[in-house]
Each structure stands twice: as structure tokens, then as C-alpha cells.
Amino acid sequence: MKKVNDPKKKLLEEKVINIGRVTKVTKGGRHFRFSATVVVGNRKGLVGIGTGKSNEVPEAINKAIQMANKNVTKVSLVDSRTIPHEATGKCGRAKVLIKPAKEGRGIVAGGSARAVLELAGVKDIVSKSLGSNVKVNVAKATLEALKMQKTPEKIKALRGLEEAPKNITTEEVGEE
């Protein structure tokens, strides 16, 4: 009896951001190598970026996917649609500014920033790429800006604060 191996169901979606070709000229001729940058995410708050290099494009993409799966991080989302506050991420000379948006606005971002935000699961956001427009650096800067996000609950936990009562009267404070 044959064993049937079901392929593992992929938990994360993949999107290729960039494929670069590098040419090395040697005495024997030109030698080509390829680099690939891939974003993976589950559209529910997990996202990662990876790069891979190889002599063949499919091999470079597979290496990039493996690296991206190792670098997956959790992103804080509000109502599973937008981010808690604005932030700026930097990578090299690329800067990306991200701001929360009202419901129904959609993803206002271009290129590799859009790919990262879509796979992170953000539905309403405004993004502006500043500085360099290198695809790899813009994607990494976007991910860095997403990593900076902190929900109010996280901030309270960091400060060691409890939820403050809404109305404090003078009797409760114990005025003398």
C-alpha cells in the first residue's frame, strides 16, 4: 500500500517584493547570481521579511521564504484593522511614515510598503515613503515602524499602572 503524503498546509502567505540580478565579470565571461526579497504573513498580525541569494531564481526565492519564516514578528492592531498610533521606521536612507486611518479608508501605500502592510493584516492605514526608494529598505522600514506599535494595554503594563477610576470624589481621596 502506498503512503500518501499530504503537503503541509501553508499558514503564511508569501509575496515576492524584489528579484535582483548581480553580474560578476570574470576572465571566463559573465557570472550571474540572483537575490530575492520575500514578505510572509497571515493577514492577522504576523509578518516577516527575508532575503535569499543563489545562482537560480527559484532557489533564491525558497531561501528568502525560509529566512522570512524565521523572522516572523507579531504586530499590534486595533480592532484587527488599523494601528494604534503613528510611527516612523528607518532602514538605511529609507524612511516610512505610517498613520492610522478611519474605517473604510483602505491601505494608502505604494510598492513594497503595501505588500508588508497587506500581509500584516492592516486594513486601514496611510503610509508615506520618505528618503530612499530602494524596495528592500522600504519594506524593512515599514516592518520596523509596525514593530514600534504599542497598544494602550501594553503601555500600562510597561508602566505598571492599573486602570484609573473615572470619577474620584474628595471622600474617596480622603481630603483633610
mmCIF file of C-alpha atoms in Angstrom:
data_model
loop_
_atom_site.group_PDB
_atom_site.id
_atom_site.type_symbol
_atom_site.label_atom_id
_atom_site.label_comp_id
_atom_site.label_asym_id
_atom_site.label_seq_id
_atom_site.Cartn_x
_atom_site.Cartn_y
_atom_site.Cartn_z
ATOM 1 C CA MET A 1 0.000 0.000 0.000
ATOM 2 C CA LYS A 2 1.304 3.449 -0.923
ATOM 3 C CA LYS A 3 1.685 6.169 1.640
ATOM 4 C CA VAL A 4 0.074 9.416 0.595
ATOM 5 C CA ASN A 5 1.944 12.459 1.858
ATOM 6 C CA ASP A 6 -0.318 15.459 2.121
ATOM 7 C CA PRO A 7 1.642 18.633 1.524
ATOM 8 C CA LYS A 8 1.819 20.738 4.640
ATOM 9 C CA LYS A 9 -0.842 23.422 4.571
ATOM 10 C CA LYS A 10 0.852 26.802 4.463
ATOM 11 C CA LEU A 11 -0.018 29.046 7.367
ATOM 12 C CA LEU A 12 1.646 32.135 5.929
ATOM 13 C CA GLU A 13 1.130 33.775 2.546
ATOM 14 C CA GLU A 14 4.194 34.808 0.554
ATOM 15 C CA LYS A 15 4.773 37.770 -1.708
ATOM 16 C CA VAL A 16 7.972 38.422 -3.660
ATOM 17 C CA ILE A 17 9.000 42.066 -3.331
ATOM 18 C CA ASN A 18 12.180 42.187 -5.349
ATOM 19 C CA ILE A 19 14.381 39.990 -7.513
ATOM 20 C CA GLY A 20 17.818 41.421 -8.217
ATOM 21 C CA ARG A 21 20.400 40.209 -10.688
ATOM 22 C CA VAL A 22 24.094 40.669 -9.934
ATOM 23 C CA THR A 23 26.641 40.219 -12.698
ATOM 24 C CA LYS A 24 30.244 39.315 -11.950
ATOM 25 C CA VAL A 25 32.523 39.654 -14.965
ATOM 26 C CA THR A 26 35.396 37.197 -14.890
ATOM 27 C CA LYS A 27 38.061 36.068 -17.341
ATOM 28 C CA GLY A 28 35.735 33.263 -18.441
ATOM 29 C CA GLY A 29 32.740 35.557 -19.044
ATOM 30 C CA ARG A 30 29.778 36.894 -17.099
ATOM 31 C CA HIS A 31 28.592 35.096 -13.980
ATOM 32 C CA PHE A 32 25.002 35.830 -12.878
ATOM 33 C CA ARG A 33 23.626 35.477 -9.347
ATOM 34 C CA PHE A 34 20.162 36.372 -8.095
ATOM 35 C CA SER A 35 18.859 37.802 -4.854
ATOM 36 C CA ALA A 36 15.214 37.693 -3.793
ATOM 37 C CA THR A 37 13.310 39.521 -1.073
ATOM 38 C CA VAL A 38 10.069 37.989 0.184
ATOM 39 C CA VAL A 39 7.402 39.045 2.690
ATOM 40 C CA VAL A 40 5.349 36.409 4.523
ATOM 41 C CA GLY A 41 2.276 36.986 6.680
ATOM 42 C CA ASN A 42 -1.034 35.540 7.813
ATOM 43 C CA ARG A 43 -3.086 38.767 7.420
ATOM 44 C CA LYS A 44 -3.893 38.558 11.148
ATOM 45 C CA GLY A 45 -0.920 40.309 12.742
ATOM 46 C CA LEU A 46 2.060 38.089 11.860
ATOM 47 C CA VAL A 47 4.566 39.309 9.262
ATOM 48 C CA GLY A 48 8.213 38.713 8.347
ATOM 49 C CA ILE A 49 10.781 39.699 5.718
ATOM 50 C CA GLY A 50 13.617 37.593 4.343
ATOM 51 C CA THR A 51 16.255 37.734 1.632
ATOM 52 C CA GLY A 52 17.965 34.882 -0.169
ATOM 53 C CA LYS A 53 20.753 34.638 -2.732
ATOM 54 C CA SER A 54 21.509 31.888 -5.209
ATOM 55 C CA ASN A 55 22.584 31.095 -8.758
ATOM 56 C CA GLU A 56 18.956 30.339 -9.696
ATOM 57 C CA VAL A 57 15.852 32.498 -9.100
ATOM 58 C CA PRO A 58 13.559 29.761 -7.631
ATOM 59 C CA GLU A 59 16.301 28.696 -5.221
ATOM 60 C CA ALA A 60 16.818 32.315 -4.109
ATOM 61 C CA ILE A 61 13.063 32.697 -3.533
ATOM 62 C CA ASN A 62 12.934 29.499 -1.450
ATOM 63 C CA LYS A 63 15.865 30.690 0.682
ATOM 64 C CA ALA A 64 14.148 34.056 1.161
ATOM 65 C CA ILE A 65 10.900 32.339 2.233
ATOM 66 C CA GLN A 66 12.789 30.234 4.793
ATOM 67 C CA MET A 67 14.517 33.327 6.190
ATOM 68 C CA ALA A 68 11.239 35.278 6.289
ATOM 69 C CA ASN A 69 9.543 32.439 8.203
ATOM 70 C CA LYS A 70 12.343 32.602 10.798
ATOM 71 C CA ASN A 71 11.930 36.380 11.174
ATOM 72 C CA VAL A 72 8.147 36.488 11.710
ATOM 73 C CA THR A 73 7.001 39.059 14.287
ATOM 74 C CA LYS A 74 3.663 39.971 15.856
ATOM 75 C CA VAL A 75 2.137 43.352 15.004
ATOM 76 C CA SER A 76 -0.249 45.258 17.305
ATOM 77 C CA LEU A 77 -3.558 46.025 15.588
ATOM 78 C CA VAL A 78 -6.595 47.983 16.808
ATOM 79 C CA ASP A 79 -9.924 46.262 16.028
ATOM 80 C CA SER A 80 -7.829 43.988 13.746
ATOM 81 C CA ARG A 81 -7.900 46.685 11.053
ATOM 82 C CA THR A 82 -5.520 49.597 11.842
ATOM 83 C CA ILE A 83 -2.560 50.588 14.022
ATOM 84 C CA PRO A 84 -2.699 52.274 17.475
ATOM 85 C CA HIS A 85 -0.604 55.368 16.632
ATOM 86 C CA GLU A 86 1.641 56.888 14.001
ATOM 87 C CA ALA A 87 5.290 55.875 13.737
ATOM 88 C CA THR A 88 8.316 56.278 11.508
ATOM 89 C CA GLY A 89 10.588 53.385 10.614
ATOM 90 C CA LYS A 90 14.101 53.742 9.194
ATOM 91 C CA CYS A 91 16.346 51.354 7.332
ATOM 92 C CA GLY A 92 19.397 52.742 5.578
ATOM 93 C CA ARG A 93 18.316 56.021 3.979
ATOM 94 C CA ALA A 94 14.719 54.849 3.560
ATOM 95 C CA LYS A 95 12.117 56.269 5.955
ATOM 96 C CA VAL A 96 8.476 55.197 6.100
ATOM 97 C CA LEU A 97 5.787 57.116 7.988
ATOM 98 C CA ILE A 98 2.634 55.178 8.885
ATOM 99 C CA LYS A 99 -0.553 56.659 10.367
ATOM 100 C CA PRO A 100 -3.813 55.056 11.497
ATOM 101 C CA ALA A 101 -6.829 55.709 9.276
ATOM 102 C CA LYS A 102 -10.607 55.676 9.708
ATOM 103 C CA GLU A 103 -12.581 52.561 8.870
ATOM 104 C CA GLY A 104 -13.120 52.081 5.148
ATOM 105 C CA ARG A 105 -10.120 54.155 4.038
ATOM 106 C CA GLY A 106 -8.106 51.146 2.893
ATOM 107 C CA ILE A 107 -4.352 50.826 2.530
ATOM 108 C CA VAL A 108 -2.883 54.040 1.163
ATOM 109 C CA ALA A 109 0.662 52.877 0.465
ATOM 110 C CA GLY A 110 2.782 52.045 -2.517
ATOM 111 C CA GLY A 111 5.087 49.267 -3.613
ATOM 112 C CA SER A 112 6.795 47.147 -1.010
ATOM 113 C CA ALA A 113 5.231 49.067 1.910
ATOM 114 C CA ARG A 114 1.796 47.977 0.648
ATOM 115 C CA ALA A 115 2.904 44.330 0.447
ATOM 116 C CA VAL A 116 4.152 44.367 4.058
ATOM 117 C CA LEU A 117 1.009 46.100 5.358
ATOM 118 C CA GLU A 118 -1.374 43.770 3.466
ATOM 119 C CA LEU A 119 0.320 40.612 4.728
ATOM 120 C CA ALA A 120 0.429 42.034 8.266
ATOM 121 C CA GLY A 121 -3.374 42.254 8.190
ATOM 122 C CA VAL A 122 -3.713 46.036 8.326
ATOM 123 C CA LYS A 123 -6.867 47.155 6.515
ATOM 124 C CA ASP A 124 -6.955 50.936 7.091
ATOM 125 C CA ILE A 125 -3.689 52.879 7.095
ATOM 126 C CA VAL A 126 -1.953 55.846 5.480
ATOM 127 C CA SER A 127 1.710 55.459 4.588
ATOM 128 C CA LYS A 128 4.306 57.780 3.109
ATOM 129 C CA SER A 129 7.732 56.715 1.907
ATOM 130 C CA LEU A 130 10.390 59.350 2.572
ATOM 131 C CA GLY A 131 14.018 59.371 1.513
ATOM 132 C CA SER A 132 15.382 56.431 -0.456
ATOM 133 C CA ASN A 133 13.020 54.276 -2.524
ATOM 134 C CA VAL A 134 15.037 51.040 -2.509
ATOM 135 C CA LYS A 135 12.378 48.307 -2.281
ATOM 136 C CA VAL A 136 14.177 46.151 0.291
ATOM 137 C CA ASN A 137 14.896 49.084 2.629
ATOM 138 C CA VAL A 138 11.357 50.485 2.302
ATOM 139 C CA ALA A 139 9.930 47.068 3.255
ATOM 140 C CA LYS A 140 12.278 46.767 6.254
ATOM 141 C CA ALA A 141 11.494 50.337 7.359
ATOM 142 C CA THR A 142 7.755 49.566 7.163
ATOM 143 C CA LEU A 143 8.228 46.458 9.299
ATOM 144 C CA GLU A 144 10.289 48.449 11.813
ATOM 145 C CA ALA A 145 7.515 51.074 12.054
ATOM 146 C CA LEU A 146 4.970 48.273 12.635
ATOM 147 C CA LYS A 147 7.173 46.777 15.377
ATOM 148 C CA MET A 148 7.147 50.155 17.205
ATOM 149 C CA GLN A 149 3.378 49.989 17.687
ATOM 150 C CA LYS A 150 2.201 49.742 21.294
ATOM 151 C CA THR A 151 -1.398 49.341 22.399
ATOM 152 C CA PRO A 152 -2.632 51.283 25.467
ATOM 153 C CA GLU A 153 -2.708 47.981 27.372
ATOM 154 C CA LYS A 154 0.980 47.361 26.588
ATOM 155 C CA ILE A 155 1.942 50.846 27.769
ATOM 156 C CA LYS A 156 0.019 50.397 31.040
ATOM 157 C CA ALA A 157 1.743 47.066 31.602
ATOM 158 C CA LEU A 158 5.155 48.616 30.936
ATOM 159 C CA ARG A 159 4.471 51.414 33.420
ATOM 160 C CA GLY A 160 2.913 49.071 35.958
ATOM 161 C CA LEU A 161 -0.322 51.044 36.042
ATOM 162 C CA GLU A 162 -3.827 49.807 36.695
ATOM 163 C CA GLU A 163 -6.954 51.223 35.100
ATOM 164 C CA ALA A 164 -7.604 54.537 36.887
ATOM 165 C CA PRO A 165 -11.131 55.153 38.238
ATOM 166 C CA LYS A 166 -13.065 57.611 36.092
ATOM 167 C CA ASN A 167 -14.564 59.847 38.790
ATOM 168 C CA ILE A 168 -12.662 60.358 42.006
ATOM 169 C CA THR A 169 -14.506 62.295 44.666
ATOM 170 C CA THR A 170 -12.938 64.082 47.636
ATOM 171 C CA GLU A 171 -14.357 61.499 50.098
ATOM 172 C CA GLU A 172 -12.538 58.697 48.267
ATOM 173 C CA VAL A 173 -9.238 60.586 48.268
ATOM 174 C CA GLY A 174 -9.581 61.357 51.988
ATOM 175 C CA GLU A 175 -9.261 65.134 51.994
ATOM 176 C CA GLU A 176 -8.327 66.525 55.357
#
